[in-house]
Amino acid sequence: MFRSHTCGELRLADSGKVVTLAGWVQRLRKMGGMTFVDIRDRYGITQLVFNTEVNAELCELANHLGREYVIQAKGMVSERSSKNVNILTGEIEIIVSELNILNAAQTPPFTIEDNTDGGDDLRMKYRYLDLRRTTVRKNLELRHRMTMEVRRYLDSKGFLEVETPMLIGSTPEGARDFVVPLRMNPGQFYALPQSPQTLKQLLMVSGFDRYFQIVKCFRDEDLRADRQPEFIQIDCEMSFVEQEDIIQMFEGMAKHLFKELRGVELTEPFQRMPWADAMKYYGSDKPDLRFGMKFVELMDVLKGYGFSVFDNAAYIGGICAEGAAHYTRKQLAQLTEFVKRPQIGAKGMVYARIEADGNVKSSVDKFYSQEVLQQMKEAFDAKPGDLILILSGDDVMKTRKQLCELRLEMGNQLGLRDKNKFACLWVVDFPMFEWSEEEGRLMAMHHPFTHPKDEDIPLLDTNPAAVRADAYDMVVNGVEVGGGSIRIHDSALQEKMFEILGFTPEKAQEQFGFLMNAFKFGAPPHGGLAYGLDRWVSLFAGLDSIRDCIAFPKNNSGRDVMLDAPGILDQKQLDELNLVVQIKKEER
């Protein structure tokens, strides 16, 4: 056998045992006539000891080992004289009597340590080496444990795990599809699923009642830290339920995961916040509630005093950063430059300090009396030592989103976004539709199968933009970890929805006829939710990017730099698929 124990298993109680270990060389140290080798596997690290006086030939062989050599060592477990409290095996070492080099290794392109010297691109190119690092491995172990706990919880609640196909038809709503050309059907294409949405609804029509799947999904969209072109959903659907049933079920699952994986017991119900309030007070449909700085609107306080920036604005709002009045002019100038960045787009920022005597000192003092500034201070309930930051603009929603970015930046600068603190809430009562400038029509904010609130259904004929959806998102620390809705189960209502979204009856039948026809055979009321597994794991692991909890992720350009994909197909493959590739020239 290659090994009798793992490299993280042996303890002081094993002293005197003759054992065989196998793994990779982590590091090698020479001290006089002694050589110490740390051997590593997935389970831990154990120190091997070689002594020239005991076996000079064996010690010489050990001296020629390099980092990442794969070795096998046999020897006796002995108490270590200089103990290492940082590792679980730190009280013992192995006095080696036999050493076999199973595979020599080239010097790795970066050090395989928790604090590596490898940059992102280099580590992604050699991801199989990066995965050897303990920090990365622990993320994947957490991911494994999470999937096991999800299955355990949902199984206990009567859910069935059902697989749905990866090759489906293309759908026009949502993000762009990844498409798959076919040799057997020239000119026709499969699409990779953005989610199993219609398929899980069909499972409800089939009477499965409670379904789940930990499923790969694909979306061709711009990437960022919490997005990948392929990602994993914990996809769930239930029959004969209302919104409250689903919220209770999956809040329960979230609390189960927190307890089992993070040791955090959440006993209180998650806060619920209407979408309109989230946008009004935080400028985001996924507000981070680990800290305050709730927006205060100042139109009635600051408008009409001759400061044209405010007098001509459609929205004036601000935040109050407690205890931040110490910010210097340089720091405030940096904040102003932050909000003026192109990706945020504010034209400037006004600030006001609350002095120790309670007076307000602002960057627009010449336009406002102390009396008006005191009214502003009262609007925030600000105290001496606080700092007020104000933005304005001619577009209410856009300015609130800019203020949201400023709020999050202040949260970062003041250390208020503690990754070991968790603020959970449900955002509810989303708008049913949103206007798309690109399409020139109303689009479904979630998807076209979302059920409108019963009391808003009459508005579908008179004012569809005012209709609210039976939709809900779970937000943790400013991250949308999951979302879902009650679905439409009535064919007539679904047809009305397609009509509002601009589908002709023929187009709706072509795209979704299979679903509408299925409803005619008796569809139960149903609804569901999908969690983002990658986001959950990164949240629990305290990561800034979901890439670090995915075994083989893509970079921000959607490329797999390890496999050098995507790539070009050779002409023979293109001919078999009846494809002609034409690259558009970039517009100059």
Coordinates of C-alpha atoms in Angstrom, one line a residue:
M1 CA 0.0 0.0 0.0
F2 CA 1.1 3.6 -0.6
R3 CA 0.1 4.9 2.8
S4 CA -1.1 3.7 6.2
H5 CA -2.1 7.1 7.4
T6 CA -2.8 10.6 6.0
C7 CA -0.4 13.5 6.6
G8 CA -2.9 15.2 9.0
E9 CA -3.9 12.1 11.0
L10 CA -1.1 11.2 13.4
R11 CA -0.9 12.4 17.1
L12 CA 1.2 12.0 20.2
A13 CA -0.8 8.9 21.1
D14 CA 0.6 7.2 17.9
S15 CA 4.2 7.4 19.2
G16 CA 6.1 4.2 18.5
K17 CA 4.0 3.2 15.5
V18 CA 5.7 2.4 12.2
V19 CA 3.7 4.2 9.5
T20 CA 3.8 5.0 5.8
L21 CA 2.9 8.4 4.5
A22 CA 2.6 9.7 0.9
G23 CA 2.2 13.2 -0.4
W24 CA 4.0 16.3 -1.8
V25 CA 7.1 18.0 -0.4
Q26 CA 6.0 21.3 1.1
R27 CA 9.5 22.5 2.2
L28 CA 12.9 21.2 3.1
R29 CA 15.3 22.5 5.8
K30 CA 18.8 21.4 6.6
M31 CA 20.3 21.9 10.1
G32 CA 23.7 20.4 10.6
G33 CA 23.6 16.7 10.0
M34 CA 19.8 16.8 10.1
T35 CA 17.3 17.2 7.2
F36 CA 13.6 18.1 7.9
V37 CA 11.0 17.6 5.2
D38 CA 7.4 18.7 5.5
I39 CA 5.2 16.3 3.6
R40 CA 1.7 17.5 2.6
D41 CA -1.5 15.9 1.4
R42 CA -5.2 17.1 1.4
Y43 CA -5.5 16.3 5.1
G44 CA -2.5 18.2 6.6
I45 CA 1.3 18.3 7.0
T46 CA 3.7 16.0 8.9
Q47 CA 7.4 16.6 9.5
L48 CA 9.8 13.9 8.3
V49 CA 13.3 13.7 9.9
F50 CA 16.5 12.4 8.3
N51 CA 19.8 12.0 10.2
T52 CA 23.2 11.7 8.6
E53 CA 24.6 9.8 11.6
V54 CA 21.8 7.2 11.4
N55 CA 21.6 6.7 7.6
A56 CA 23.8 9.0 5.5
E57 CA 22.6 7.6 2.2
L58 CA 19.0 8.1 3.0
C59 CA 19.7 11.7 4.2
E60 CA 21.6 12.4 1.0
L61 CA 18.5 11.3 -1.0
A62 CA 16.3 13.6 1.1
N63 CA 18.7 16.5 0.5
H64 CA 17.9 16.2 -3.3
L65 CA 14.2 16.5 -2.9
G66 CA 12.5 19.6 -4.4
R67 CA 9.3 21.4 -3.7
E68 CA 6.2 19.4 -4.9
Y69 CA 8.1 16.1 -5.4
V70 CA 5.7 13.3 -4.8
I71 CA 7.2 11.0 -2.2
Q72 CA 6.5 8.0 0.0
A73 CA 8.1 7.7 3.5
K74 CA 8.1 4.9 6.0
G75 CA 9.3 5.4 9.6
M76 CA 8.5 5.6 13.3
V77 CA 6.3 8.2 14.9
S78 CA 8.2 10.1 17.6
E79 CA 7.5 13.0 19.9
R80 CA 8.8 16.2 18.6
S81 CA 11.2 18.1 20.8
S82 CA 10.4 21.5 19.2
K83 CA 6.6 21.4 18.8
N84 CA 4.6 23.4 16.2
V85 CA 1.3 24.6 17.7
N86 CA 0.2 25.9 14.2
I87 CA -0.5 22.4 12.8
L88 CA -2.5 19.5 14.1
T89 CA 0.4 17.1 13.8
G90 CA 2.8 19.6 15.5
E91 CA 3.6 17.3 18.5
I92 CA 5.1 14.5 16.4
E93 CA 7.5 13.7 13.6
I94 CA 8.4 10.7 11.6
I95 CA 11.9 9.2 11.9
V96 CA 12.3 8.0 8.4
S97 CA 13.7 4.6 7.6
E98 CA 12.7 4.3 3.9
L99 CA 12.1 7.0 1.3
N100 CA 10.7 6.5 -2.3
I101 CA 10.5 9.3 -4.9
L102 CA 7.2 8.6 -6.7
N103 CA 7.5 11.5 -9.0
A104 CA 10.0 14.3 -9.4
A105 CA 8.6 17.8 -10.0
Q106 CA 9.7 20.9 -11.7
T107 CA 9.9 24.1 -9.6
P108 CA 6.4 25.4 -9.5
P109 CA 5.8 28.9 -11.1
F110 CA 4.6 30.3 -7.7
T111 CA 5.0 29.2 -4.1
I112 CA 2.2 26.9 -3.0
E113 CA 1.6 28.5 0.3
D114 CA -1.4 30.3 1.8
N115 CA 0.3 33.6 1.1
T116 CA 1.5 32.9 -2.4
D117 CA 3.5 35.1 -4.7
G118 CA 1.4 34.2 -7.7
G119 CA -0.9 36.7 -9.3
D120 CA -4.4 35.9 -10.4
D121 CA -3.6 35.2 -14.0
L122 CA -0.7 33.0 -13.2
R123 CA -2.6 31.0 -10.6
M124 CA -5.5 30.6 -13.0
K125 CA -3.2 29.3 -15.7
Y126 CA -1.8 26.7 -13.3
R127 CA -5.1 26.2 -11.4
Y128 CA -4.3 22.6 -10.6
L129 CA -1.3 23.8 -8.6
D130 CA -3.3 26.6 -7.0
L131 CA -5.8 24.0 -5.8
R132 CA -3.1 22.4 -3.7
R133 CA -3.0 25.5 -1.4
T134 CA -4.8 25.0 1.9
T135 CA -6.9 28.1 1.6
V136 CA -8.3 27.2 -1.8
R137 CA -8.9 23.6 -0.8
K138 CA -10.8 24.7 2.2
N139 CA -13.2 26.7 0.0
L140 CA -14.0 23.6 -2.0
E141 CA -14.4 21.5 1.1
L142 CA -16.9 24.1 2.4
R143 CA -18.7 23.9 -1.0
H144 CA -18.9 20.1 -0.6
R145 CA -20.3 20.4 2.9
M146 CA -22.8 23.0 1.8
T147 CA -24.2 20.8 -1.0
M148 CA -24.5 17.9 1.4
E149 CA -26.4 20.0 3.9
V150 CA -28.7 21.4 1.2
R151 CA -29.5 17.8 0.1
R152 CA -30.0 16.7 3.7
Y153 CA -32.3 19.6 4.5
L154 CA -34.4 19.4 1.4
D155 CA -34.7 15.6 1.6
S156 CA -36.0 16.0 5.1
K157 CA -38.7 18.3 3.8
G158 CA -39.9 15.9 1.1
F159 CA -38.1 17.3 -2.0
L160 CA -37.1 15.1 -4.8
E161 CA -33.9 15.7 -6.7
V162 CA -34.6 15.6 -10.5
E163 CA -32.1 16.3 -13.3
T164 CA -33.2 18.4 -16.2
P165 CA -31.5 18.5 -19.7
M166 CA -28.5 20.7 -20.6
L167 CA -29.6 21.0 -24.2
I168 CA -32.8 23.0 -24.5
G169 CA -34.4 25.6 -26.8
S170 CA -33.4 29.2 -26.8
T171 CA -35.5 31.8 -24.9
P172 CA -35.6 35.5 -25.7
E173 CA -36.0 36.9 -22.2
G174 CA -33.2 37.4 -19.7
A175 CA -29.5 37.3 -20.5
R176 CA -28.1 36.1 -23.8
D177 CA -28.0 32.3 -24.4
F178 CA -25.0 30.2 -25.1
V179 CA -26.0 28.2 -28.2
V180 CA -24.9 24.8 -29.5
P181 CA -24.9 24.1 -33.3
L182 CA -26.0 20.7 -34.5
R183 CA -24.5 18.4 -37.1
M184 CA -27.7 16.4 -37.5
N185 CA -30.0 19.4 -37.8
P186 CA -28.1 22.0 -40.0
G187 CA -29.0 25.6 -39.2
Q188 CA -30.6 24.7 -35.9
F189 CA -29.3 25.2 -32.4
Y190 CA -29.7 24.1 -28.9
A191 CA -29.3 26.6 -26.1
L192 CA -27.6 25.9 -22.7
P193 CA -30.1 26.7 -19.9
Q194 CA -30.0 30.0 -18.1
S195 CA -32.0 28.1 -15.5
P196 CA -34.4 25.1 -15.5
Q197 CA -37.3 27.5 -15.1
T198 CA -39.9 26.1 -17.5
L199 CA -38.8 22.6 -16.9
K200 CA -39.3 22.8 -13.2
Q201 CA -42.7 24.3 -13.8
L202 CA -43.5 21.3 -16.0
L203 CA -42.5 19.0 -13.1
M204 CA -45.1 20.8 -11.0
V205 CA -47.7 20.1 -13.7
S206 CA -46.5 16.5 -13.6
G207 CA -47.4 16.3 -9.9
F208 CA -43.9 16.1 -8.4
D209 CA -45.0 18.6 -5.8
R210 CA -41.5 19.4 -4.4
Y211 CA -38.4 19.4 -6.7
F212 CA -34.8 20.5 -6.3
Q213 CA -31.7 20.3 -8.3
I214 CA -28.1 21.5 -7.8
V215 CA -27.7 22.4 -11.4
K216 CA -25.2 24.1 -13.8
C217 CA -26.6 27.2 -15.5
F218 CA -25.2 29.4 -18.3
R219 CA -25.6 33.1 -19.1
D220 CA -23.7 35.1 -21.7
E221 CA -23.4 38.3 -19.8
D222 CA -20.8 40.8 -18.7
L223 CA -18.7 39.4 -15.9
R224 CA -17.8 40.7 -12.4
A225 CA -16.7 39.4 -9.1
D226 CA -19.9 37.5 -8.3
R227 CA -20.7 36.4 -11.9
Q228 CA -19.3 33.5 -14.1
P229 CA -20.6 32.4 -17.5
E230 CA -21.4 29.1 -15.9
F231 CA -22.6 28.9 -12.3
I232 CA -24.4 26.6 -10.0
Q233 CA -28.0 27.1 -8.7
I234 CA -29.8 25.3 -5.9
D235 CA -33.0 25.3 -7.9
C236 CA -36.3 24.5 -6.1
E237 CA -40.0 24.5 -6.8
M238 CA -43.1 23.7 -4.8
S239 CA -46.8 23.1 -5.6
F240 CA -49.9 24.3 -3.7
V241 CA -48.0 27.1 -2.0
E242 CA -48.2 30.9 -1.5
Q243 CA -45.3 33.3 -1.1
E244 CA -45.3 32.9 2.7
D245 CA -44.9 29.1 2.4
I246 CA -41.8 29.5 0.3
I247 CA -40.2 32.2 2.4
Q248 CA -40.7 30.1 5.6
M249 CA -39.2 27.0 3.9
F250 CA -36.1 28.6 2.5
E251 CA -35.5 30.9 5.4
G252 CA -35.4 27.7 7.4
M253 CA -32.8 26.3 5.0
A254 CA -30.7 29.4 5.3
K255 CA -30.7 29.2 9.1
H256 CA -29.8 25.5 8.8
L257 CA -26.8 26.3 6.7
F258 CA -25.7 29.1 9.0
K259 CA -25.9 26.8 12.0
E260 CA -24.2 23.8 10.4
L261 CA -21.5 25.5 8.4
R262 CA -20.7 28.7 10.3
G263 CA -21.9 27.8 13.8
V264 CA -24.2 30.9 13.7
E265 CA -27.6 30.4 15.2
L266 CA -30.2 32.9 13.7
T267 CA -33.3 32.8 15.8
E268 CA -35.2 35.9 14.7
P269 CA -37.2 36.1 11.5
F270 CA -35.4 37.7 8.7
Q271 CA -36.3 41.3 8.1
R272 CA -38.6 42.0 5.1
M273 CA -38.4 45.1 3.1
P274 CA -40.5 46.2 0.1
W275 CA -38.5 46.9 -3.1
A276 CA -39.6 50.5 -3.1
D277 CA -38.2 51.1 0.4
A278 CA -34.9 49.4 -0.5
M279 CA -34.5 51.7 -3.4
K280 CA -35.7 54.8 -1.4
Y281 CA -33.5 54.3 1.6
Y282 CA -30.5 52.4 0.2
G283 CA -30.5 52.9 -3.6
S284 CA -30.2 49.1 -4.1
D285 CA -32.5 46.1 -4.3
K286 CA -29.8 44.2 -2.3
P287 CA -29.0 46.6 0.6
D288 CA -26.2 45.8 3.0
L289 CA -27.8 46.2 6.4
R290 CA -24.7 45.4 8.5
F291 CA -24.5 49.2 9.1
G292 CA -26.8 52.2 9.0
M293 CA -26.3 55.4 6.8
K294 CA -29.9 55.2 5.7
F295 CA -30.6 57.8 3.0
V296 CA -32.3 61.0 4.0
E297 CA -34.1 63.1 1.3
L298 CA -33.3 66.8 1.5
M299 CA -35.4 68.4 -1.2
D300 CA -37.6 70.3 1.3
V301 CA -34.6 71.4 3.3
L302 CA -32.0 72.5 0.8
K303 CA -33.8 73.6 -2.3
G304 CA -34.5 77.2 -3.1
Y305 CA -31.6 79.0 -1.5
G306 CA -29.6 80.0 -4.6
F307 CA -27.4 77.0 -4.9
S308 CA -28.2 76.1 -8.5
V309 CA -26.9 72.5 -8.3
F310 CA -29.6 71.8 -5.7
D311 CA -32.2 74.2 -7.0
N312 CA -32.3 72.4 -10.4
A313 CA -32.1 68.9 -9.0
A314 CA -34.9 66.3 -9.1
Y315 CA -33.4 64.6 -6.1
I316 CA -31.2 65.7 -3.2
G317 CA -30.2 63.0 -0.7
G318 CA -27.5 62.2 1.7
I319 CA -26.0 59.8 4.3
C320 CA -24.6 60.5 7.8
A321 CA -21.4 58.7 8.7
E322 CA -21.2 58.6 12.5
G323 CA -17.9 59.8 13.9
A324 CA -16.3 60.6 10.5
A325 CA -16.1 64.4 10.9
H326 CA -12.3 63.9 11.2
Y327 CA -12.1 63.3 7.5
T328 CA -9.5 65.7 6.0
R329 CA -9.9 67.9 2.9
K330 CA -7.8 65.4 1.0
Q331 CA -10.0 62.4 2.0
L332 CA -13.1 64.4 1.1
A333 CA -11.6 65.3 -2.3
Q334 CA -10.8 61.6 -2.8
L335 CA -14.5 60.7 -2.0
T336 CA -15.6 63.3 -4.5
E337 CA -13.3 61.8 -7.2
F338 CA -14.7 58.4 -6.3
V339 CA -18.4 59.4 -7.0
K340 CA -17.3 61.2 -10.2
R341 CA -15.8 58.0 -11.6
P342 CA -17.4 57.1 -15.0
Q343 CA -18.9 53.8 -13.6
I344 CA -20.7 55.9 -10.9
G345 CA -21.3 59.1 -12.8
A346 CA -22.0 61.8 -10.1
K347 CA -21.1 65.4 -10.9
G348 CA -19.9 66.2 -7.4
M349 CA -20.4 65.9 -3.7
V350 CA -21.3 68.3 -0.9
Y351 CA -20.2 67.6 2.7
A352 CA -21.0 68.9 6.1
R353 CA -19.3 68.4 9.4
I354 CA -21.0 68.5 12.8
E355 CA -18.6 70.5 15.0
A356 CA -18.0 69.7 18.7
D357 CA -20.3 72.7 19.6
G358 CA -23.1 71.4 17.5
N359 CA -22.7 73.9 14.7
V360 CA -22.6 72.7 11.1
K361 CA -19.6 73.5 8.8
S362 CA -20.3 72.7 5.2
S363 CA -18.7 73.0 1.7
V364 CA -21.7 75.2 0.7
D365 CA -21.8 77.6 3.7
K366 CA -22.1 80.7 1.6
F367 CA -25.5 79.6 0.3
Y368 CA -27.0 78.4 3.6
S369 CA -27.6 80.0 7.0
Q370 CA -26.7 78.1 10.1
E371 CA -30.5 77.9 10.8
V372 CA -31.0 75.9 7.5
L373 CA -27.9 73.8 8.2
Q374 CA -29.3 72.9 11.6
Q375 CA -32.5 71.8 9.9
M376 CA -30.4 69.5 7.7
K377 CA -28.6 68.2 10.8
E378 CA -32.0 67.4 12.5
A379 CA -33.2 65.6 9.4
F380 CA -30.3 63.1 9.9
D381 CA -30.4 63.2 13.7
A382 CA -26.7 63.9 13.4
K383 CA -24.5 64.4 16.5
P384 CA -21.2 66.2 17.0
G385 CA -18.4 64.4 15.2
D386 CA -20.6 63.1 12.4
L387 CA -20.1 63.7 8.7
I388 CA -22.9 64.3 6.2
L389 CA -22.3 63.5 2.5
I390 CA -24.9 64.7 -0.1
L391 CA -25.4 64.0 -3.7
S392 CA -28.0 65.4 -6.1
G393 CA -29.1 64.9 -9.7
D394 CA -31.8 65.2 -12.3
D395 CA -32.6 61.5 -12.3
V396 CA -34.0 60.2 -9.0
M397 CA -33.2 56.5 -9.4
K398 CA -29.7 57.1 -10.9
T399 CA -28.8 59.5 -8.1
R400 CA -29.9 57.0 -5.5
K401 CA -27.7 54.4 -7.0
Q402 CA -24.8 56.8 -6.9
L403 CA -25.5 57.5 -3.3
C404 CA -25.6 53.7 -2.7
E405 CA -22.0 53.4 -4.1
L406 CA -20.9 56.2 -1.8
R407 CA -22.6 54.5 1.2
L408 CA -20.9 51.2 0.5
E409 CA -17.5 52.9 0.1
M410 CA -17.9 54.7 3.5
G411 CA -18.9 51.4 5.0
N412 CA -15.6 49.9 3.7
Q413 CA -13.5 52.9 4.8
L414 CA -15.0 52.9 8.3
G415 CA -14.6 49.1 8.7
L416 CA -18.4 48.5 9.0
R417 CA -18.7 45.6 6.6
D418 CA -17.4 42.9 8.9
K419 CA -17.4 39.5 7.0
N420 CA -18.1 37.7 10.2
K421 CA -21.3 39.6 10.8
F422 CA -24.5 38.6 8.9
A423 CA -27.5 40.8 8.1
C424 CA -30.2 38.8 6.3
L425 CA -33.4 40.1 4.8
W426 CA -36.1 39.4 2.2
V427 CA -36.7 42.1 -0.4
V428 CA -40.4 41.7 -1.5
D429 CA -43.0 43.4 -3.7
F430 CA -40.8 43.9 -6.7
P431 CA -42.2 45.7 -9.8
M432 CA -43.6 43.3 -12.3
F433 CA -42.0 45.1 -15.2
E434 CA -39.2 47.5 -16.0
W435 CA -38.8 49.7 -19.1
S436 CA -36.0 48.8 -21.5
E437 CA -34.5 51.7 -23.5
E438 CA -32.7 49.3 -25.7
E439 CA -35.9 47.3 -26.5
G440 CA -38.3 50.2 -26.3
R441 CA -40.8 48.2 -24.3
L442 CA -41.6 46.8 -20.9
M443 CA -39.5 43.8 -19.9
A444 CA -40.2 41.3 -17.1
M445 CA -38.0 42.3 -14.1
H446 CA -37.6 38.7 -13.2
H447 CA -39.1 36.5 -15.9
P448 CA -42.4 36.3 -17.9
F449 CA -43.7 33.5 -15.7
T450 CA -43.9 35.5 -12.5
H451 CA -47.3 35.9 -11.0
P452 CA -48.5 39.5 -10.4
K453 CA -50.0 40.3 -7.0
D454 CA -53.7 39.4 -7.0
E455 CA -54.7 42.9 -6.0
D456 CA -52.7 44.4 -8.9
I457 CA -54.0 42.2 -11.7
P458 CA -56.6 44.8 -12.8
L459 CA -53.7 47.2 -13.4
L460 CA -52.4 44.9 -16.2
D461 CA -55.0 46.5 -18.5
T462 CA -54.7 50.1 -17.3
N463 CA -51.3 50.7 -15.9
P464 CA -49.0 47.7 -16.2
A465 CA -45.9 49.6 -15.0
A466 CA -47.5 49.9 -11.6
V467 CA -48.1 46.2 -11.1
R468 CA -46.1 44.5 -8.4
A469 CA -44.9 40.9 -8.6
D470 CA -45.2 38.0 -6.2
A471 CA -41.4 37.9 -6.2
Y472 CA -38.9 37.9 -3.4
D473 CA -35.1 37.9 -3.1
M474 CA -33.0 36.8 -0.1
V475 CA -30.2 39.2 0.6
V476 CA -27.3 38.7 2.9
N477 CA -24.7 41.4 3.5
G478 CA -25.6 43.2 0.3
V479 CA -25.4 40.0 -1.8
E480 CA -28.5 38.6 -3.5
V481 CA -28.0 34.9 -2.6
G482 CA -31.3 33.7 -4.0
G483 CA -34.6 34.8 -5.4
G484 CA -37.8 33.5 -6.8
S485 CA -41.5 34.0 -7.3
I486 CA -45.0 32.6 -7.3
R487 CA -45.5 31.4 -10.9
I488 CA -48.5 32.0 -13.3
H489 CA -50.4 28.7 -13.6
D490 CA -53.3 30.0 -15.6
S491 CA -53.0 29.9 -19.4
A492 CA -55.2 33.1 -20.0
L493 CA -53.1 35.1 -17.5
Q494 CA -49.9 33.9 -19.1
E495 CA -51.1 34.9 -22.5
K496 CA -51.9 38.3 -21.2
M497 CA -48.4 38.6 -19.8
F498 CA -46.8 37.7 -23.1
E499 CA -49.1 40.3 -24.8
I500 CA -47.8 43.1 -22.4
L501 CA -44.2 42.0 -23.0
G502 CA -44.7 42.5 -26.8
F503 CA -45.0 38.9 -27.9
T504 CA -47.4 38.2 -30.8
P505 CA -49.6 35.1 -30.1
E506 CA -47.6 33.3 -32.8
K507 CA -44.3 34.1 -31.2
A508 CA -45.5 33.2 -27.7
Q509 CA -46.8 29.9 -29.0
E510 CA -43.5 29.2 -30.8
Q511 CA -41.4 30.0 -27.8
F512 CA -43.5 28.8 -24.9
G513 CA -46.4 26.8 -26.4
F514 CA -45.3 23.7 -24.6
L515 CA -45.7 25.4 -21.3
M516 CA -49.1 27.1 -22.0
N517 CA -50.4 23.9 -23.5
A518 CA -49.3 22.0 -20.3
F519 CA -51.2 24.4 -18.1
K520 CA -54.4 23.4 -20.0
F521 CA -54.1 19.9 -18.5
G522 CA -54.4 21.1 -14.9
A523 CA -51.5 23.1 -13.4
P524 CA -51.4 23.5 -9.6
P525 CA -50.6 26.8 -8.0
H526 CA -46.8 26.7 -7.7
G527 CA -43.7 28.8 -7.0
G528 CA -40.1 28.4 -6.2
L529 CA -36.7 29.9 -5.5
A530 CA -33.1 29.5 -6.8
Y531 CA -30.1 30.1 -4.6
G532 CA -26.7 30.8 -6.1
L533 CA -24.4 28.1 -4.6
D534 CA -21.2 30.0 -5.6
R535 CA -22.4 33.1 -3.8
W536 CA -23.4 31.2 -0.7
V537 CA -20.0 29.6 -0.4
S538 CA -18.1 32.8 -1.1
L539 CA -20.2 34.5 1.6
F540 CA -19.5 31.8 4.2
A541 CA -15.8 31.7 3.3
G542 CA -15.4 35.5 3.4
L543 CA -14.3 35.8 -0.2
D544 CA -14.4 38.8 -2.4
S545 CA -15.0 36.8 -5.6
I546 CA -16.9 33.6 -6.4
R547 CA -13.9 32.5 -8.5
D548 CA -12.1 31.4 -5.4
C549 CA -14.7 28.8 -4.5
I550 CA -15.0 27.3 -8.0
A551 CA -12.5 24.5 -9.0
F552 CA -11.9 25.7 -12.5
P553 CA -13.2 29.3 -13.0
K554 CA -13.1 31.6 -16.0
N555 CA -11.4 35.0 -15.8
N556 CA -13.1 38.4 -16.1
S557 CA -13.0 38.0 -19.9
G558 CA -14.8 34.7 -19.7
R559 CA -11.7 32.8 -20.7
D560 CA -10.3 29.6 -19.2
V561 CA -6.6 30.5 -19.3
M562 CA -5.6 27.0 -18.2
L563 CA -7.4 25.3 -21.1
D564 CA -7.0 28.3 -23.4
A565 CA -10.7 28.3 -24.1
P566 CA -12.7 29.4 -25.9
G567 CA -10.8 28.6 -29.1
I568 CA -11.2 28.4 -32.9
L569 CA -12.7 25.4 -34.5
D570 CA -10.9 23.9 -37.5
Q571 CA -12.5 24.0 -40.9
K572 CA -13.5 20.3 -40.9
Q573 CA -15.6 20.8 -37.7
L574 CA -17.2 24.0 -39.1
D575 CA -18.1 22.1 -42.4
E576 CA -19.7 19.3 -40.4
L577 CA -21.8 21.8 -38.5
N578 CA -22.7 23.7 -41.7
L579 CA -21.3 26.9 -40.1
V580 CA -19.5 29.9 -41.7
V581 CA -17.7 32.2 -39.3
Q582 CA -17.7 35.8 -40.1
I583 CA -15.9 38.2 -37.7
K584 CA -17.2 41.7 -37.7
K585 CA -14.6 44.4 -38.1
E586 CA -14.4 46.8 -35.2
E587 CA -15.9 50.2 -36.0
R588 CA -13.3 52.8 -36.1

